[in-house]
Tab-separated table of C-alpha atoms in Angstrom:
chain	number	residue	atom	x	y	z
A	1	MET	CA	126.647	-22.617	35.640
A	2	ILE	CA	124.586	-19.565	36.674
A	3	LEU	CA	123.452	-19.027	33.077
A	4	MET	CA	122.431	-22.691	32.785
A	5	VAL	CA	120.283	-22.532	35.989
A	6	ALA	CA	118.655	-19.300	34.821
A	7	GLY	CA	117.892	-20.919	31.463
A	8	MET	CA	116.272	-23.946	33.121
A	9	LEU	CA	114.041	-21.718	35.287
A	10	SER	CA	113.053	-19.744	32.237
A	11	MET	CA	112.026	-22.956	30.450
A	12	LEU	CA	109.720	-23.737	33.407
A	13	GLY	CA	108.018	-20.384	32.949
A	14	LEU	CA	108.937	-19.205	36.460
A	15	THR	CA	111.684	-17.161	38.007
A	16	VAL	CA	113.161	-16.433	41.393
A	17	LEU	CA	113.682	-12.819	40.405
A	18	GLN	CA	111.607	-10.379	42.451
A	19	PRO	CA	109.380	-7.927	40.573
A	20	ALA	CA	111.296	-4.910	39.423
A	21	ASN	CA	110.231	-1.403	40.293
A	22	VAL	CA	107.528	0.003	38.070
A	23	SER	CA	109.033	0.684	34.672
A	24	ALA	CA	107.909	1.922	31.300
A	25	GLN	CA	107.618	-1.669	30.087
A	26	THR	CA	104.281	-3.008	31.332
A	27	TYR	CA	103.476	-6.527	32.481
A	28	SER	CA	101.410	-8.761	30.202
A	29	VAL	CA	99.119	-11.618	31.189
A	30	VAL	CA	100.269	-15.082	30.158
A	31	SER	CA	97.527	-17.055	31.911
A	32	THR	CA	94.810	-16.645	34.524
A	33	THR	CA	93.357	-19.337	36.786
A	34	SER	CA	90.390	-18.829	39.095
A	35	MET	CA	90.853	-20.207	42.601
A	36	THR	CA	88.781	-20.758	45.701
A	37	LYS	CA	88.968	-17.691	47.901
A	38	THR	CA	92.081	-18.277	49.976
A	39	ALA	CA	93.523	-16.289	52.881
A	40	TYR	CA	97.125	-15.083	52.793
A	41	HIS	CA	99.237	-12.678	54.830
A	42	ARG	CA	102.536	-11.011	54.107
A	43	SER	CA	105.640	-13.166	54.452
A	44	SER	CA	107.852	-10.154	55.158
A	45	ALA	CA	107.750	-6.367	55.127
A	46	LYS	CA	108.871	-6.394	51.493
A	47	GLY	CA	106.623	-6.167	48.494
A	48	ALA	CA	103.647	-4.206	47.306
A	49	VAL	CA	100.214	-4.450	45.722
A	50	PHE	CA	100.177	-3.294	42.075
A	51	ASN	CA	97.603	-2.860	39.369
A	52	LEU	CA	97.604	-5.579	36.719
A	53	ALA	CA	99.853	-3.717	34.269
A	54	HIS	CA	102.240	-2.788	37.077
A	55	THR	CA	102.077	0.869	36.155
A	56	LYS	CA	100.813	1.881	39.599
A	57	LYS	CA	101.737	0.826	43.123
A	58	LEU	CA	98.549	0.612	45.185
A	59	ALA	CA	99.906	-0.273	48.629
A	60	ASN	CA	103.116	-1.274	50.395
A	61	LEU	CA	102.788	-4.507	52.361
A	62	LYS	CA	104.894	-3.040	55.172
A	63	ASN	CA	101.970	-0.731	55.932
A	64	TYR	CA	99.644	-3.716	56.448
A	65	PRO	CA	101.369	-5.831	59.138
A	66	ASN	CA	98.193	-7.503	60.465
A	67	THR	CA	96.136	-7.668	57.288
A	68	THR	CA	94.686	-10.821	55.773
A	69	TRP	CA	94.637	-10.723	51.977
A	70	TYR	CA	92.090	-12.871	50.150
A	71	ALA	CA	93.206	-14.289	46.796
A	72	SER	CA	90.644	-15.127	44.109
A	73	LYS	CA	92.872	-15.605	41.035
A	74	LYS	CA	96.326	-16.915	40.190
A	75	VAL	CA	97.897	-14.958	37.342
A	76	THR	CA	101.121	-15.583	35.438
A	77	LEU	CA	102.590	-12.277	34.299
A	78	LYS	CA	105.394	-11.649	31.840
A	79	HIS	CA	107.767	-8.710	32.123
A	80	GLY	CA	110.341	-8.688	29.359
A	81	SER	CA	111.628	-12.266	29.230
A	82	THR	CA	110.704	-12.941	32.870
A	83	LYS	CA	107.577	-14.773	34.024
A	84	ALA	CA	106.243	-14.956	37.559
A	85	ILE	CA	103.114	-16.018	39.441
A	86	TYR	CA	100.951	-13.348	41.116
A	87	TYR	CA	97.788	-13.490	43.188
A	88	GLN	CA	94.880	-11.158	42.674
A	89	VAL	CA	94.062	-10.119	46.243
A	90	LYS	CA	91.750	-7.915	48.270
A	91	ASN	CA	91.967	-7.009	51.941
A	92	GLY	CA	89.138	-7.963	54.267
A	93	ALA	CA	87.705	-4.464	54.359
A	94	GLY	CA	87.628	-4.352	50.558
A	95	THR	CA	89.491	-1.055	50.466
A	96	VAL	CA	92.624	-2.293	48.674
A	97	SER	CA	92.789	-4.770	45.781
A	98	GLY	CA	95.407	-5.625	43.197
A	99	TYR	CA	98.199	-8.069	42.387
A	100	VAL	CA	101.010	-9.367	44.612
A	101	TRP	CA	103.967	-11.585	43.702
A	102	HIS	CA	103.331	-15.008	45.256
A	103	SER	CA	106.577	-15.124	47.252
A	104	TYR	CA	105.562	-12.044	49.222
A	105	LEU	CA	102.587	-13.944	50.665
A	106	THR	CA	102.138	-16.864	53.045
A	107	LYS	CA	98.974	-18.948	53.181
A	108	GLY	CA	96.718	-18.404	56.184
A	109	LYS	CA	95.107	-15.527	58.032
A	110	SER	CA	97.410	-12.887	59.459
A	111	PRO	CA	98.389	-13.659	63.049
A	112	LEU	CA	97.598	-10.835	65.457
A	113	THR	CA	100.650	-9.652	67.338
A	114	LEU	CA	100.935	-6.997	70.019
A	115	THR	CA	104.657	-6.452	70.262
A	116	ASP	CA	104.673	-3.985	73.153
A	117	ALA	CA	101.678	-4.929	75.307
A	118	LYS	CA	102.586	-7.182	78.231
A	119	ALA	CA	99.122	-8.798	78.340
A	120	ALA	CA	95.907	-8.702	76.325
A	121	VAL	CA	92.567	-10.453	75.892
A	122	ALA	CA	89.663	-10.423	73.464
A	123	MET	CA	86.480	-11.844	75.001
A	124	ASP	CA	82.964	-12.562	73.774
A	125	ALA	CA	80.870	-10.461	76.140
A	126	LYS	CA	77.876	-12.785	75.806
A	127	THR	CA	79.582	-16.104	76.525
A	128	GLY	CA	82.694	-15.012	78.418
A	129	LYS	CA	84.811	-17.059	76.035
A	130	VAL	CA	88.347	-15.807	75.452
A	131	ILE	CA	88.869	-15.743	71.687
A	132	TRP	CA	92.401	-14.305	71.661
A	133	SER	CA	94.936	-13.710	74.390
A	134	LYS	CA	98.491	-12.907	75.374
A	135	ASN	CA	99.585	-13.677	78.955
A	136	GLU	CA	95.904	-13.593	79.945
A	137	ASN	CA	96.387	-15.036	83.450
A	138	THR	CA	99.328	-12.933	84.656
A	139	PRO	CA	98.301	-10.385	87.321
A	140	ARG	CA	99.511	-6.893	86.461
A	141	ALA	CA	99.029	-3.329	87.660
A	142	ILE	CA	95.956	-1.918	85.892
A	143	ALA	CA	95.960	1.815	86.742
A	144	SER	CA	92.578	3.543	86.217
A	145	VAL	CA	91.011	0.464	84.646
A	146	THR	CA	90.423	-0.250	88.356
A	147	LYS	CA	87.520	2.198	88.259
A	148	LEU	CA	85.373	-0.375	86.438
A	149	MET	CA	85.148	-2.364	89.673
A	150	THR	CA	84.551	0.773	91.730
A	151	LEU	CA	81.765	1.952	89.454
A	152	TYR	CA	80.158	-1.506	89.415
A	153	LEU	CA	79.729	-1.255	93.197
A	154	VAL	CA	78.383	2.297	92.843
A	155	LEU	CA	75.808	1.135	90.301
A	156	GLN	CA	74.925	-1.778	92.549
A	157	LYS	CA	74.146	0.597	95.417
A	158	VAL	CA	72.157	2.981	93.213
A	159	ALA	CA	70.118	0.028	91.946
A	160	GLY	CA	69.127	-0.782	95.538
A	161	LYS	CA	66.644	0.997	97.761
A	162	SER	CA	69.089	2.982	99.912
A	163	ALA	CA	70.354	5.488	97.332
A	164	THR	CA	69.642	7.354	94.100
A	165	TRP	CA	71.660	9.244	91.502
A	166	ASN	CA	70.815	12.416	93.384
A	167	SER	CA	72.186	11.181	96.697
A	168	LYS	CA	74.855	13.499	98.099
A	169	VAL	CA	78.479	12.378	98.440
A	170	THR	CA	80.657	14.257	100.932
A	171	THR	CA	83.871	15.539	99.331
A	172	SER	CA	85.271	17.749	102.100
A	173	TYR	CA	88.266	15.587	103.073
A	174	SER	CA	91.458	17.606	102.510
A	175	GLY	CA	93.322	14.730	100.838
A	176	LEU	CA	90.687	14.453	98.119
A	177	LYS	CA	90.688	18.178	97.484
A	178	SER	CA	94.469	18.298	97.102
A	179	MET	CA	94.384	15.203	94.878
A	180	GLY	CA	91.940	16.920	92.540
A	181	SER	CA	94.306	19.873	92.202
A	182	SER	CA	97.376	17.747	91.487
A	183	SER	CA	99.064	18.268	88.110
A	184	VAL	CA	99.564	14.487	87.851
A	185	TYR	CA	96.588	12.878	89.588
A	186	GLY	CA	94.012	15.653	89.378
A	187	GLY	CA	91.580	16.832	86.781
A	188	PHE	CA	88.221	17.195	88.468
A	189	LYS	CA	88.574	19.701	91.302
A	190	PHE	CA	86.466	19.470	94.430
A	191	THR	CA	85.367	23.088	94.781
A	192	LYS	CA	82.359	22.061	96.887
A	193	ASN	CA	81.974	19.867	99.959
A	194	SER	CA	79.469	17.581	98.282
A	195	TYR	CA	78.362	16.426	94.840
A	196	THR	CA	75.653	14.091	93.638
A	197	VAL	CA	76.448	10.461	92.912
A	198	LYS	CA	75.734	11.067	89.221
A	199	GLN	CA	78.168	13.984	89.026
A	200	LEU	CA	81.018	11.994	90.543
A	201	TYR	CA	80.108	8.898	88.514
A	202	ASP	CA	80.367	10.907	85.284
A	203	ALA	CA	83.652	12.472	86.397
A	204	ALA	CA	85.132	9.087	87.313
A	205	LEU	CA	84.034	7.246	84.158
A	206	ILE	CA	84.465	9.933	81.508
A	207	ASP	CA	87.391	11.940	82.905
A	208	SER	CA	88.880	9.158	85.072
A	209	SER	CA	88.777	11.421	88.126
A	210	ASN	CA	90.838	9.847	90.906
A	211	ASN	CA	89.326	11.807	93.782
A	212	ALA	CA	85.799	11.153	92.480
A	213	ALA	CA	86.432	7.403	92.477
A	214	ILE	CA	87.670	7.401	96.077
A	215	ALA	CA	84.800	9.628	97.252
A	216	LEU	CA	82.287	7.306	95.612
A	217	GLY	CA	83.921	4.269	97.180
A	218	GLN	CA	83.755	5.817	100.650
A	219	TRP	CA	80.094	6.651	100.018
A	220	VAL	CA	79.347	3.037	99.031
A	221	ALA	CA	81.023	1.901	102.269
A	222	GLY	CA	78.928	4.335	104.302
A	223	GLY	CA	81.237	7.266	105.071
A	224	SER	CA	83.583	9.967	103.787
A	225	THR	CA	87.029	9.409	105.329
A	226	PRO	CA	90.026	7.134	104.680
A	227	THR	CA	88.622	4.643	107.195
A	228	TYR	CA	85.698	4.041	104.842
A	229	ASN	CA	88.085	3.822	101.902
A	230	LYS	CA	89.639	0.761	103.602
A	231	LYS	CA	86.162	-0.710	104.059
A	232	PHE	CA	85.375	-0.117	100.397
A	233	ILE	CA	88.541	-1.878	99.227
A	234	LYS	CA	87.420	-4.889	101.254
A	235	LEU	CA	84.146	-4.745	99.300
A	236	MET	CA	86.109	-4.671	96.036
A	237	ASN	CA	88.041	-7.801	96.977
A	238	ALA	CA	84.886	-9.507	98.236
A	239	GLN	CA	83.212	-8.848	94.879
A	240	ALA	CA	86.222	-10.240	93.030
A	241	LYS	CA	86.020	-13.379	95.196
A	242	LYS	CA	82.281	-13.659	94.534
A	243	TRP	CA	83.011	-13.643	90.803
A	244	HIS	CA	85.785	-16.225	91.304
A	245	LEU	CA	88.454	-13.877	89.990
A	246	GLY	CA	91.438	-15.751	91.350
A	247	ARG	CA	93.949	-13.355	89.834
A	248	ALA	CA	92.625	-10.076	91.202
A	249	SER	CA	93.593	-8.159	94.342
A	250	PHE	CA	92.825	-4.525	95.141
A	251	VAL	CA	94.493	-1.963	97.405
A	252	SER	CA	93.069	1.230	95.886
A	253	ALA	CA	89.702	2.411	94.591
A	254	ASN	CA	91.075	4.454	91.707
A	255	GLY	CA	94.147	2.570	90.454
A	256	MET	CA	96.804	4.892	91.865
A	257	GLU	CA	99.720	3.099	93.496
A	258	GLN	CA	100.104	3.174	97.276
A	259	SER	CA	103.339	5.113	96.934
A	260	ALA	CA	101.311	7.937	95.368
A	261	LEU	CA	98.249	7.585	97.587
A	262	LYS	CA	100.341	7.916	100.747
A	263	GLY	CA	100.770	11.651	100.218
A	264	TYR	CA	96.993	12.121	100.244
A	265	GLY	CA	96.267	9.936	103.286
A	266	TYR	CA	94.960	6.928	101.390
A	267	SER	CA	97.672	4.277	101.676
A	268	ILE	CA	96.328	1.132	103.341
A	269	GLY	CA	99.465	-1.025	103.342
A	270	GLY	CA	100.138	-4.256	101.496
A	271	ALA	CA	100.999	-4.436	97.809
A	272	ASN	CA	101.878	-1.209	96.036
A	273	ALA	CA	99.258	-1.608	93.305
A	274	ASN	CA	96.069	-3.368	92.293
A	275	LEU	CA	97.100	-6.578	90.555
A	276	VAL	CA	94.614	-8.104	88.105
A	277	SER	CA	95.062	-10.368	85.078
A	278	ALA	CA	93.881	-9.316	81.634
A	279	LYS	CA	91.266	-12.084	81.677
A	280	ASP	CA	89.909	-10.995	85.063
A	281	VAL	CA	89.753	-7.374	83.885
A	282	ALA	CA	87.685	-8.569	80.920
A	283	LEU	CA	85.379	-10.483	83.265
A	284	ILE	CA	84.888	-7.378	85.435
A	285	ALA	CA	83.945	-5.465	82.286
A	286	LYS	CA	81.607	-8.295	81.257
A	287	HIS	CA	79.758	-8.170	84.591
A	288	LEU	CA	79.545	-4.383	84.413
A	289	ILE	CA	78.128	-4.313	80.869
A	290	THR	CA	75.787	-7.256	81.454
A	291	ASP	CA	74.351	-6.115	84.789
A	292	TYR	CA	74.319	-2.379	84.063
A	293	PRO	CA	74.281	-1.852	80.278
A	294	THR	CA	73.481	1.857	80.728
A	295	VAL	CA	77.181	2.297	81.562
A	296	LEU	CA	77.763	2.315	77.800
A	297	LYS	CA	75.676	5.462	77.390
A	298	THR	CA	78.159	7.283	79.614
A	299	SER	CA	81.371	5.603	78.426
A	300	SER	CA	80.553	6.575	74.825
A	301	ILE	CA	80.378	10.296	75.654
A	302	GLY	CA	83.375	12.180	74.262
A	303	SER	CA	83.202	15.095	76.688
A	304	LEU	CA	80.743	16.462	79.205
A	305	LYS	CA	80.530	19.430	81.561
A	306	VAL	CA	80.022	18.350	85.157
A	307	SER	CA	79.367	21.066	87.743
A	308	GLY	CA	80.937	23.584	85.386
A	309	GLN	CA	84.086	21.502	84.708
A	310	LEU	CA	84.867	19.836	81.383
A	311	CYS	CA	85.308	16.078	81.631
A	312	TYR	CA	87.214	14.681	78.642
A	313	ASN	CA	87.145	11.028	77.551
A	314	TYR	CA	90.566	9.727	76.439
A	315	ASN	CA	89.153	6.774	74.490
A	316	ASN	CA	90.486	7.545	70.999
A	317	LEU	CA	88.255	4.923	69.338
A	318	LEU	CA	85.157	7.067	69.910
A	319	PRO	CA	83.582	9.140	67.096
A	320	GLY	CA	85.634	12.124	66.079
A	321	ARG	CA	88.833	10.745	67.585
A	322	LYS	CA	92.124	9.693	65.976
A	323	TYR	CA	91.398	5.964	65.680
A	324	TYR	CA	87.638	6.032	65.162
A	325	ASN	CA	86.339	3.322	62.837
A	326	SER	CA	82.595	3.441	62.235
A	327	ALA	CA	82.454	-0.288	61.442
A	328	LEU	CA	83.670	-1.256	64.920
A	329	LYS	CA	80.795	0.428	66.806
A	330	VAL	CA	83.012	1.161	69.830
A	331	ASP	CA	81.094	2.606	72.789
A	332	GLY	CA	83.489	2.137	75.720
A	333	LEU	CA	84.999	1.494	78.048
A	334	LYS	CA	88.032	2.756	80.059
A	335	THR	CA	91.601	3.981	79.716
A	336	GLY	CA	94.378	3.994	82.298
A	337	TYR	CA	98.005	4.900	82.819
A	338	THR	CA	100.693	5.021	85.479
A	339	ASP	CA	104.442	4.559	85.086
A	340	LEU	CA	104.151	1.153	86.748
A	341	ALA	CA	101.100	-0.052	84.797
A	342	GLY	CA	101.967	1.418	81.405
A	343	TYR	CA	99.147	2.268	79.026
A	344	CYS	CA	96.036	0.192	79.732
A	345	PHE	CA	92.776	0.026	77.814
A	346	VAL	CA	89.472	-1.788	78.029
A	347	GLY	CA	87.484	-1.469	74.825
A	348	THR	CA	84.087	-2.755	73.797
A	349	GLY	CA	81.894	-2.643	70.744
A	350	GLN	CA	79.289	-4.664	68.880
A	351	LYS	CA	79.322	-4.996	65.115
A	352	SER	CA	76.017	-5.676	63.396
A	353	GLY	CA	75.131	-9.369	63.489
A	354	HIS	CA	77.842	-10.246	66.015
A	355	ASP	CA	78.181	-10.671	69.763
A	356	ARG	CA	79.615	-7.753	71.702
A	357	LEU	CA	83.388	-7.924	72.170
A	358	ILE	CA	85.497	-6.824	75.122
A	359	THR	CA	89.193	-6.180	74.608
A	360	VAL	CA	91.807	-5.603	77.275
A	361	VAL	CA	95.365	-4.378	76.747
A	362	LEU	CA	97.677	-4.048	79.752
A	363	HIS	CA	101.032	-2.301	79.923
A	364	ASP	CA	101.359	-1.145	76.357
A	365	ALA	CA	103.894	1.473	75.276
A	366	ASP	CA	101.375	3.766	73.563
């Protein structure tokens, strides 16, 4: 019975047998048919892209989980007595091309999946339209991504008539000095009792300095003590309300949880963390980039010395970093992490001929 079924399939010129590993016996072309460029993605982690003669494996499909392959030809290949249909494919970037057995592919563009991130959004920065999302409206802890709201209000004050980049910010409060020296929450140390707005702005945006963000917030609110920190957080929530961000509430200026802030004198009560949805984070970023586009000049800096201290940008999509891709034109925007919030990231870039994109990933594992 098995032999009879195999014989019938052979008569049809097709087989259910999967391509064998590359062997000394090459594959020969039986027929070739041109086809309209059609999108496919892998149907499983099995399979590979070969050259036409199957003497060289060009890529394993398991290494391309989110890749769309574009087929331009349908080819029937013969290997020994076995015939099978293959597609001539090329990935979207044009860096890999070859032949894949048809059963390893499924028609349609590859669906984007973020298996670990709890929430994510991709937004058109020009229109505000969400073009991809995962749990976009669920409020979550956002760690240092919070600083985008803080720095918006700083830029707003600098743009007014009451302050400049050279205005002095008092940094003498003991809680801020000890925070800057912390092995967990520190980085930029307050060795002086005052810094300029620009110095603390650079430290907060590039190095994600927690004490710089709080000091700037107090300055925006008109003082330099925890009392003015409370006033600033009210300004943060008022701005969120003005923008109609219904899924955003703030209790800290830098993204640290209240449980951590308490030891430095900056707990204000209420929820333990800032809670903002991925969509509302993207909208905050949109307002920041739209109203103050010069922020991108700073967020694209890989490292900078501020008052003798090195500020390091942890955005690994910037030039020279692990995940840099010149085609993406990434120039911002902010990273964040706490145990509660997980790894958070707000990215932005503008490819030639396209609108600027904003991406938000909240509570990822890496």
